Each structure stands twice: as structure tokens, then as C-alpha cells.
Short mmCIF file of C-alpha atoms in Angstrom, two decimals:
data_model
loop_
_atom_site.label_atom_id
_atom_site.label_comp_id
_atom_site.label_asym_id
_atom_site.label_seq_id
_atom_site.Cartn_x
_atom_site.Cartn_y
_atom_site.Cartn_z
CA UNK I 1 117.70 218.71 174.93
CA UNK I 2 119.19 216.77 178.01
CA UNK I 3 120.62 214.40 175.58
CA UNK I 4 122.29 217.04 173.52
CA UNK I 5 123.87 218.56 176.50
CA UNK I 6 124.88 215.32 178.06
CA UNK I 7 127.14 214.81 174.54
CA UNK I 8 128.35 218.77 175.23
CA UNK I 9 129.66 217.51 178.47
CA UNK I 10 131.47 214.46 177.22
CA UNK I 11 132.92 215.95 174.51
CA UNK I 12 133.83 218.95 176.52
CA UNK I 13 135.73 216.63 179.54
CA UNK I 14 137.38 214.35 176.26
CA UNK I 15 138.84 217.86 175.47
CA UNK I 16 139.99 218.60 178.17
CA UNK I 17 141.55 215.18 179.00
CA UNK I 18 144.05 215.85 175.98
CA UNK I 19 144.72 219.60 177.78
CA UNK I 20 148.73 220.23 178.91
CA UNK I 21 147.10 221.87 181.86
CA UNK I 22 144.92 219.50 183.03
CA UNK I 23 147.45 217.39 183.00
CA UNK I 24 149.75 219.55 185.02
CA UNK I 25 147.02 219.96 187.46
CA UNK I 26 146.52 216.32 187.92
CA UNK I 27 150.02 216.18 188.70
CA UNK I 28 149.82 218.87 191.18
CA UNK I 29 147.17 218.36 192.44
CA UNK I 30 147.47 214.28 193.10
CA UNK I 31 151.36 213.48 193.01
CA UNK I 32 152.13 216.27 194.67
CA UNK I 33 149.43 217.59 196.72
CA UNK I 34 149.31 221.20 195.90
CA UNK I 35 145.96 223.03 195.80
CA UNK I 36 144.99 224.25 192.86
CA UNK I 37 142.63 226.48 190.85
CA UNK I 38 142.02 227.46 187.09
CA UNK I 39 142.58 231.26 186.42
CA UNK I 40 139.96 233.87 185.15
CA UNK I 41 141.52 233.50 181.26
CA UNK I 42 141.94 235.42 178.29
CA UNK I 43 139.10 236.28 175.92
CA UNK I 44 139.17 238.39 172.85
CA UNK I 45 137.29 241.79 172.08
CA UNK I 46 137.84 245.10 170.33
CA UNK I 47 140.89 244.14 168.65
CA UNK I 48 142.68 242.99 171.73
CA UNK I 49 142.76 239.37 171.93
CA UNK I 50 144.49 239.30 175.49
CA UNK I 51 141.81 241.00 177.17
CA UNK I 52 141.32 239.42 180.44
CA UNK I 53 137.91 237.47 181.08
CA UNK I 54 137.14 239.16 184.51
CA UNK I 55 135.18 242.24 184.30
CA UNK I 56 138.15 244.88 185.22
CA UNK I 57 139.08 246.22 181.42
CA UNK I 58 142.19 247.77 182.92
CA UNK I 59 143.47 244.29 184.84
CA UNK I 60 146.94 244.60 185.66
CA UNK I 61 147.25 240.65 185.42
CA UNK I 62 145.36 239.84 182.01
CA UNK I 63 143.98 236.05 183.06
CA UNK I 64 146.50 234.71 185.68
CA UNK I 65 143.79 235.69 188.90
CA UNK I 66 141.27 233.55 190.01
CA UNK I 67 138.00 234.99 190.02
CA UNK I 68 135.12 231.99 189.24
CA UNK I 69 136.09 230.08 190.91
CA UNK I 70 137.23 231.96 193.95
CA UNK I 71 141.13 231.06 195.10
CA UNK I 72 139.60 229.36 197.87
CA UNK I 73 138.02 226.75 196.20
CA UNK I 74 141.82 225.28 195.66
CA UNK I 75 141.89 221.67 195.96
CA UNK I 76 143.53 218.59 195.42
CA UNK I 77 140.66 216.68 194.76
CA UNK I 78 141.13 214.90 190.82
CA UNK I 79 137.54 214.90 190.29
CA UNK I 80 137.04 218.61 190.74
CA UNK I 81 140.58 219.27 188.54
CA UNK I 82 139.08 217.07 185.68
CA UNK I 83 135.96 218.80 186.06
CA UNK I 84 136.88 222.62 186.21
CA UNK I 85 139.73 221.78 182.97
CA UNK I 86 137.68 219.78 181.37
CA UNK I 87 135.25 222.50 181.26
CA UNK I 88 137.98 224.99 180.28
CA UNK I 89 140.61 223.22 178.76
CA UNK I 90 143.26 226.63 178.52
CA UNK I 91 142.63 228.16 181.81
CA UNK I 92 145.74 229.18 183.46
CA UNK I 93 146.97 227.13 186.45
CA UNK I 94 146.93 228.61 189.72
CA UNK I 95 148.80 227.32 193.01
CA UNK I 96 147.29 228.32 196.05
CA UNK I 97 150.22 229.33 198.36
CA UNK I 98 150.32 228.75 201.89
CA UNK I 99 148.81 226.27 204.56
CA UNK I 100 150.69 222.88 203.55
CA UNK I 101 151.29 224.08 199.66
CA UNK I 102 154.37 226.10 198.66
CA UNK I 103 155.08 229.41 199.11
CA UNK I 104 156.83 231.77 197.10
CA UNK I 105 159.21 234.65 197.05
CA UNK I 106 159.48 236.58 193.73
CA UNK I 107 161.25 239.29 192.04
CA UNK I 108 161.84 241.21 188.93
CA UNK I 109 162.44 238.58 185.60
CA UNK I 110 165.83 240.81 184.69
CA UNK I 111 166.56 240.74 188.61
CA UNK I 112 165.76 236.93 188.99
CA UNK I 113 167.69 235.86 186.36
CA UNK I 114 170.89 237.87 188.16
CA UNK I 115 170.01 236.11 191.43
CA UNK I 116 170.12 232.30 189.50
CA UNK I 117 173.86 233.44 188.66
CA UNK I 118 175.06 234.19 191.62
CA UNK I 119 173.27 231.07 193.21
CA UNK I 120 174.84 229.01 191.28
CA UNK I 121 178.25 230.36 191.90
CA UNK I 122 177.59 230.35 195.57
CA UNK I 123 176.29 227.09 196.22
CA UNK I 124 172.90 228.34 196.93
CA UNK I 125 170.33 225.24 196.54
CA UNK I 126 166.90 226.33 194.48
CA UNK I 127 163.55 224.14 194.50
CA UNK I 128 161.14 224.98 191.45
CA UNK I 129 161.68 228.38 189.74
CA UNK I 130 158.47 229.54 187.88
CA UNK I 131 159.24 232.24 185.23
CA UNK I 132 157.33 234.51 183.22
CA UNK I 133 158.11 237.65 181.25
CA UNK I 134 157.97 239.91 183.96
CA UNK I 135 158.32 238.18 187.25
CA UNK I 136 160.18 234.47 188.71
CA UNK I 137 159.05 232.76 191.34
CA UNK I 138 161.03 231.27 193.37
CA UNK I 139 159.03 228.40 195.40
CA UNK I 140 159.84 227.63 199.01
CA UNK I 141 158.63 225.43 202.07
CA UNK I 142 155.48 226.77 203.65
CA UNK I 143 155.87 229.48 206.18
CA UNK I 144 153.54 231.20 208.38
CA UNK I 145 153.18 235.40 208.72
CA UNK I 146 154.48 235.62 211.46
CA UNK I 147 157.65 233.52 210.23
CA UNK I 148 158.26 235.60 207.75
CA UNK I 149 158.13 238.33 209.86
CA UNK I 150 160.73 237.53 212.58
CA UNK I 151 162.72 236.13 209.52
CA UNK I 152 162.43 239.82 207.68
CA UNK I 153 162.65 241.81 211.21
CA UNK I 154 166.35 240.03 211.31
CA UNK I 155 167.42 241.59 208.08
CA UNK I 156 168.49 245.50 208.28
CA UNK I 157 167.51 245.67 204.47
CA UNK I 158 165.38 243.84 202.01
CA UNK I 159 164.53 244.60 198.85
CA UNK I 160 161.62 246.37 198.17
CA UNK I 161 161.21 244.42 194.97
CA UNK I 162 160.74 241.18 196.77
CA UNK I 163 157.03 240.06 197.00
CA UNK I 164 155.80 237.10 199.46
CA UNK I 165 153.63 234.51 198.14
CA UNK I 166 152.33 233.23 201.53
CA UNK I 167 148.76 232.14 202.91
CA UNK I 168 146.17 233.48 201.12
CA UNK I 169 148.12 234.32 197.35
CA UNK I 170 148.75 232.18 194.86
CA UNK I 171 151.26 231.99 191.71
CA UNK I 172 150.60 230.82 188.06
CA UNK I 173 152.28 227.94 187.27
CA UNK I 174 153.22 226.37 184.07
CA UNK I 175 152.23 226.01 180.87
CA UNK I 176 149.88 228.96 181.77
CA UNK I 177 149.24 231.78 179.17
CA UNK I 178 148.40 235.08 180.65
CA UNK I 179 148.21 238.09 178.77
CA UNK I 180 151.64 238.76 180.17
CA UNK I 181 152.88 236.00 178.02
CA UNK I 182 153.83 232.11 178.60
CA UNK I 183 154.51 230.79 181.97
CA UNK I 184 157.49 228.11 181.84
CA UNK I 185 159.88 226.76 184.46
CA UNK I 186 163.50 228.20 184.87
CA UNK I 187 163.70 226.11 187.27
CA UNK I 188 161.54 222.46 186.78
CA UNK I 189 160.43 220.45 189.65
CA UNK I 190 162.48 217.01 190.38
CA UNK I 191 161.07 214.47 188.53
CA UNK I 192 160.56 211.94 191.14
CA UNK I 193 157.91 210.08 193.40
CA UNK I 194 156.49 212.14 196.13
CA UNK I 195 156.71 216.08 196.02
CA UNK I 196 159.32 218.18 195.11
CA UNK I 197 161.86 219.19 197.11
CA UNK I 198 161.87 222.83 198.62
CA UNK I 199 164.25 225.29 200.31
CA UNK I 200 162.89 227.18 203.50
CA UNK I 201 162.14 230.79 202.87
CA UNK I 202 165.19 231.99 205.01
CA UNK I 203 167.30 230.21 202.76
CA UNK I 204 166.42 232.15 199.47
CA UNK I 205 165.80 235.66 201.74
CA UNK I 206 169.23 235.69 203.12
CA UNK I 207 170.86 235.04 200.13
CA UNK I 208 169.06 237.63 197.69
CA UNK I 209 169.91 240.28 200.57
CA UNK I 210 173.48 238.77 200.81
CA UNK I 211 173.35 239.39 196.26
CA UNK I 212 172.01 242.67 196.76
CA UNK I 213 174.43 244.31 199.00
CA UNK I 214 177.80 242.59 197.91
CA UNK I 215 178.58 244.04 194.68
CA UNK I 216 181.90 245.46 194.62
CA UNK I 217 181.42 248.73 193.52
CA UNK I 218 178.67 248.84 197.11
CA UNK I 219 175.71 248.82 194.86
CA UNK I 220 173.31 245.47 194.21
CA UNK I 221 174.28 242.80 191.77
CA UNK I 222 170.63 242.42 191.60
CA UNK I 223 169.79 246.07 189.75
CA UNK I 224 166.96 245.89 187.20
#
């Protein structure tokens, strides 16, 4: 019996070795020293093969939550990432926001995708921009609460759409299926040694408040 499930194991981690996500989560994980955990996942029942695999039948994020195990067992350790996705080849890719890792602002997909325009036209520098069909993520240097609260007690408005991805959250990262959909990058990472580059959080707040008070008409270019 011991033999048996020593060949389970092997062929199990050989699975996983060919998995995108492993692979992504190497490369989080060891090039660029993000903390990082494999989602709850999908499973299939009753006709509904997007179910989520935690024990909430209602979830409101089919698969992309950690649950087992627990976000804070993020890590950047190699041998735990082979382990855990060699295990489970297709569980979604979580980043552990906060501390040293990236944060995160994000916003509405429809909204997002406004914002990216009138970046672009503006000048406005973007790090990685994690999309999926019904949020982006926009990553940014870490920040602390309190940073992000002087930095949002300076603004007279803010979007109530925006959410804050700081210590203690997390965001799915690509190629992560959820049963939301696929999880892709709008916005890739450089491809370069050492870790991608990142705007501070101040940077991307006061330019989506900037988008979402100058449209001409005095509404917000950023309406979804």
C-alpha cells in the first residue's frame, strides 16, 4: 500500500510540474518574491460544473478564495509551491497582498478598461494589470493602512467602486479559472530579471479621482 501511494505522489507532482500555474507560481513566488497560495477551486455537482469547492453553495467568488490552505500560509518557499500544485495542478493562483508583496487597487472591468484609456492619453504609468470578467486589478507598491488612509483623507471624493487590496487580502492572478471566468493580464508584468516594476498607490488613486470628475459634461468618464 505505501508503495502504491508513493507512485500516486510522483505521478501526482510529474503532473503538476507540466501545470501553467505552477509554473506561474514558481515565478512568483522565486523570481519575484511574491507570496503565494492556491485557491479553494472549482468542482462539479448537480449540473453546475463551476460550483465552488468550499462549503458555501451560494459563494459569491466560485474558487478564487483561499480556504485549505488558509491565505496565511502564503509563501515564497519553491518547495511548498511545487508541493501544494503539484498536488492540485488547476488551483487558482492567489497573491497575498500586503507586507513586502503588492498591493492592489481595483475597480469595475467596464470601468477599468475606461481608466486604461485615459491613462494612456495622460501619461499615467501602470505596473501589472490583472483582469477578469468582472473586476481589474491594478497592482501597486506596498502600502500600509494607515497610508492609505492619509492618502484617501486628502481626496474630497473617491469612488465608491474602488476596493483596496492591502495587508491581509489577496488577488487571483493569472492563468486562474474561477467560476467567474479566466483570469489574464491586461496589463503583463515586465519581462525582466528581478521584480516587476510598480507605481505607488497615490499614483493610480489620484488619477482615477482626477478620470472620474473631469468629464466634460461634470459627470465621470469612469461610469459603468
Amino acid at each position: 500500500m505505501r508503495e502504491i501511494l508513493g507512485r500516486r505522489r510522483k505521478f501526482s507532482l510529474r503532473r503538476g510540474a507540466r501545470s501553467p500555474l505552477l509554473r506561474a507560481a514558481l515565478t512568483c513566488a522565486t523570481e519575484w518574491q511574491w507570496p503565494v497560495v492556491p485557491g479553494v477551486g472549482l468542482r462539479s455537482g448537480g449540473g453546475r460544473p463551476r460550483v465552488c469547492g468550499c462549503p458555501d453553495p451560494e459563494c459569491a467568488v466560485p474558487g478564487g478564495h483561499p480556504f485549505d490552505p488558509v491565505l496565511l500560509a502564503a509563501t515564497t518557499d519553491p518547495r511548498m509551491v511545487r508541493w501544494w500544485w503539484g498536488n492540485r495542478p488547476t488551483a487558482p493562483l492567489l497573491l497575498a497582498t500586503g507586507g513586502p508583496a503588492p498591493c492592489a487597487v481595483s475597480l469595475p472591468a467596464v470601468a477599468a478598461a475606461r481608466a486604461l484609456a485615459v491613462f494612456d492619453r495622460a501619461g499615467v504609468r501602470l505596473g501589472p494589470v490583472v483582469a477578469t470578467p468582472t473586476r481589474w486589478s491594478l497592482l501597486v507598491e506596498p502600502y500600509s493602512l494607515e497610508d492609505l488612509g492619509e492618502l484617501l483623507n486628502q481626496q474630497d471624493w473617491v469612488p465608491s467602486s474602488l476596493r483596496f487590496h492591502g495587508e491581509g487580502g489577496y488577488v487571483v492572478l493569472p492563468p486562474s479559472q474561477t467560476g467567474l471566468g479566466r483570469v489574464r493580464w491586461e496589463r503583463p508584468p515586465l519581462r525582466r530579471s528581478g521584480r516587476p516594476w510598480l507605481p505607488q498607490v497615490a499614483t493610480v488613486v489620484n488619477a482615477l479621482v482626477e478620470a472620474s470628475t473631469s468629464a466634460p459634461d461634470g459627470g465621470s468618464r469612469l461610469a459603468y
